[in-house]
Amino acid sequence: MDAKTSPEDFALFGGKPTFDSIRSTSNLVRPEFDRFLAYSRLFFDGDRFSDEGRAQQLLDARLAEFHAVRHCVSFCSGFWALVLAMKCLALTGRTEVVMPSLTYRRLADVAAWAGLTPHFCEVDPVRLSISAETAGPCINENTALIMGVHPIVNCCDAAGLEALSVESGIPLLFDSVESVYETVDGRKVGSFGRAECFSMHASKFVNAFEGGYITTNDTALAERLRIMRDCGSRDDGTFFAPAMNARQIEIHAAMALAALDDMPDQVELNRRRYYRYKTGLANVPGLRLVPFDERERSGYKNIVVELLDDWPISRELTLVLLHKENMLCRPYYFPALHQKTTGYPTVWGDLSRTEALAKRFLTLPCGYFVSEDDVERVCDCLRAIHVHGAALARRVPEAS
Amino acid sequence: MTKAASLAIFGGAPLFARPIAKGQQHFPAWPQFEAMFRDIFERQYYTNHGPLAQALERRLAERLGVRHAVLVANEFIGLLAAGQALGVQGNVVVPAHCSIATPLSLDWTGAKPLFCDVAPQTGLMTAELVAPLLAGRKVSAILAVNPWGDACDLHGLQALARENGIPLYVDSSQGFGCEIAGRPLGGFGDIEVFSFHSDNILGSCEGGVICVQDDALAARIRNIRSSYGMGTPVPVIKTANGRMSEAQAALASFNLDHYTDYQERNARMFGLFRAGLAGIAGLGVRVPSGVSQSNYQNLICHIDEAVFGMSRDDLWRVLRRENLLAGRGFVPPSHRAYAESHETTADTLPHTEHYGATTIELPMNQALGEPDAARVIDLLASIQRNAGGIRQRLAEMA
């Protein structure tokens, strides 16, 4: 391994990059090809490639079982699944959805498609997520819905949000895209609130090429979502609106089924990568690995670190250095949603904590393309950045 | 199968052992499917405007003679992105003789349909029918529809839209490969959207492509689709996640490679049916209208109940029991379906309703060979000959 012993060894200054191809933060797990083929028989033999075919029906049943919930309804993407669930659950005649600002960059657009105005709330400083304490002050006479969004490591306080929902009478919908495998207080994610939403984009925990799903114990809601994803067409030939075509297709469902079979293997590999990071970063000063709460079940998918006050260079320069090393690391939910310009109204008050937190975290390479050795090399590189921090910052004064 | 008594609906064995669906349902044979997907698994590039999607966009743009072809997850998202990119709001003129999906797409951009009737001879929208709807009313766009491998009066509509200073966009969901005077669909109006649902000649399970000539409009559409393949960043009101995966792009590319075979087979089967059904009283085979070349993907017939001796709906029920999963065109017509699901009342649009009540779409895909076509023709002839008796028995059963 080429240890970096001087600033010149960094790729930004002409050194050899740590990796000769990209290591990203996308999961991109490749399911077993033969399993994908076997599930593809479900639609191939029936000549039916969309419109609630056999693969999709099996997938919905498997996912409902996995999340220990009565219903699962799958969609072409998590984005549109969430739009339709918001449409269903928002209280009629009200306009605002309470959501964190420190979250998925498209979540405000999702709300806008659902015809709602995002009302951004603060996050809990430890969990980096919405909580009853941060959402509560944003609830007013216009509030139609609360979005409980799980952060990318561990979960938000789902029970606290459920209590807030009961107390305020405002429905609670979870964005659980990053928490497929997790438990909260020992209970599987999937049956909290009125419904939960997941993505099966290739970069997520379950790779379906593209796709998403909603889980719920509410039979009427599940039925309504099935109609809404199918242009509002009911079995009896009558129609319902709002609706769209957001159907999942068979080939994506077959992929998701294969990915589900591989899930235990994936979690084991993720866990090993996480432990390598834990060991490797233990002796890198100025960095804090956000730990998984091992009292709960976890998928160990994402690796998030906080740059502490004694980290020698800015996050921006850290990211530039890492990108040049072929590590496609990302700032954690930056800019926060309220800091972006939108073509629709948004509501927010003092979000200084979010603004401070949005500057401190970044995600490190993870997923299927990252080996345990790769993790070592990421940690070595970060250690070298710490050692040469002052010299690196001097060489790029404008970036630091 | 010559006697009405042996029809499956009366307890006889169905004409086909397996259901024959309508729609094209083109899919590679298993070994080719396996090879295509092994390739994707080796490349490990699953979505996000991958190499297959990029290559397909280039091929489609070239083939359709348009500057920009933007792939999307399905046609609905295509219509929605098109509506948003054009900024349609308020009234949009739409033909009522179409799928509910078309007017439904307007809900999402804050627009609402102003339904227009269709020409009695063709079942298609014309500039003459649209013009009166524009008079004395604020209308933000015309959304035309090309159903069934036909094309509506796009030249006339384009001129009308231009005169009124409003955009024309086109739902060509069933029109891939069709041509008007030798010019392929895709480049008409400001935006044209095709569907790659597997019912269509170029299928990818689901999918679609937005065709645009104007660079600024294309940039807005790419930014609405967002993330990878966004090109030049331009401001948009909001993004609308709608990527086409590499799985979909692989299937669409395969079917594009085989387009000519499919089109020729459709044309041949259409010829067989047209000749074979010609002698059946009260059953007219629809000849593609408004196009110099059709994809012949939909085998559409119209039933004149008084002459045929039986209603379209009775015929449809009888055929389904024979495992011929025929369709009924647009039932209910979209202005009725729309009124059912929105706080509005449906106007009476006589020609649209006539088409809605008389159309039957016969299955015509690879599962149906030429000898099968002959059996379907015989069955229809036999049903017509025995229509009176069948109708009576159906009435007794009900």
PDB file of N, CA and C in Angstrom, chain B residues 15 19 38 103 130 190 311 336 344 378:
ATOM      1  N   LEU B  15     -62.000 -21.747 -26.821  1.00  0.00           N
ATOM      2  CA  LEU B  15     -61.290 -21.895 -28.102  1.00  0.00           C
ATOM      3  C   LEU B  15     -59.783 -21.995 -27.880  1.00  0.00           C
ATOM      4  N   PRO B  19     -55.117 -18.052 -21.870  1.00  0.00           N
ATOM      5  CA  PRO B  19     -55.607 -16.711 -22.220  1.00  0.00           C
ATOM      6  C   PRO B  19     -54.657 -16.011 -23.194  1.00  0.00           C
ATOM      7  N   ARG B  38     -27.213 -10.894 -17.986  1.00  0.00           N
ATOM      8  CA  ARG B  38     -25.884 -11.260 -17.484  1.00  0.00           C
ATOM      9  C   ARG B  38     -24.929 -10.087 -17.720  1.00  0.00           C
ATOM     10  N   PRO B 103     -55.950  12.838 -19.314  1.00  0.00           N
ATOM     11  CA  PRO B 103     -56.426  13.995 -18.530  1.00  0.00           C
ATOM     12  C   PRO B 103     -55.967  13.960 -17.074  1.00  0.00           C
ATOM     13  N   VAL B 130     -61.458  21.601 -32.115  1.00  0.00           N
ATOM     14  CA  VAL B 130     -60.799  22.292 -31.004  1.00  0.00           C
ATOM     15  C   VAL B 130     -61.058  23.799 -31.060  1.00  0.00           C
ATOM     16  N   ASP B 190     -44.915  20.747 -29.589  1.00  0.00           N
ATOM     17  CA  ASP B 190     -43.745  21.143 -28.805  1.00  0.00           C
ATOM     18  C   ASP B 190     -43.098  19.941 -28.146  1.00  0.00           C
ATOM     19  N   SER B 311     -74.776  -6.936 -28.929  1.00  0.00           N
ATOM     20  CA  SER B 311     -74.062  -5.732 -28.487  1.00  0.00           C
ATOM     21  C   SER B 311     -72.561  -5.994 -28.404  1.00  0.00           C
ATOM     22  N   ARG B 336     -65.997  10.781 -19.014  1.00  0.00           N
ATOM     23  CA  ARG B 336     -66.891  10.151 -18.023  1.00  0.00           C
ATOM     24  C   ARG B 336     -66.079   9.665 -16.809  1.00  0.00           C
ATOM     25  N   THR B 344     -67.013  17.428 -11.027  1.00  0.00           N
ATOM     26  CA  THR B 344     -67.430  18.058 -12.268  1.00  0.00           C
ATOM     27  C   THR B 344     -68.453  17.153 -12.939  1.00  0.00           C
ATOM     28  N   ASP B 378     -63.189 -17.471 -37.767  1.00  0.00           N
ATOM     29  CA  ASP B 378     -64.315 -18.420 -37.831  1.00  0.00           C
ATOM     30  C   ASP B 378     -65.248 -18.244 -36.641  1.00  0.00           C
TER      31      ASP B 378
END
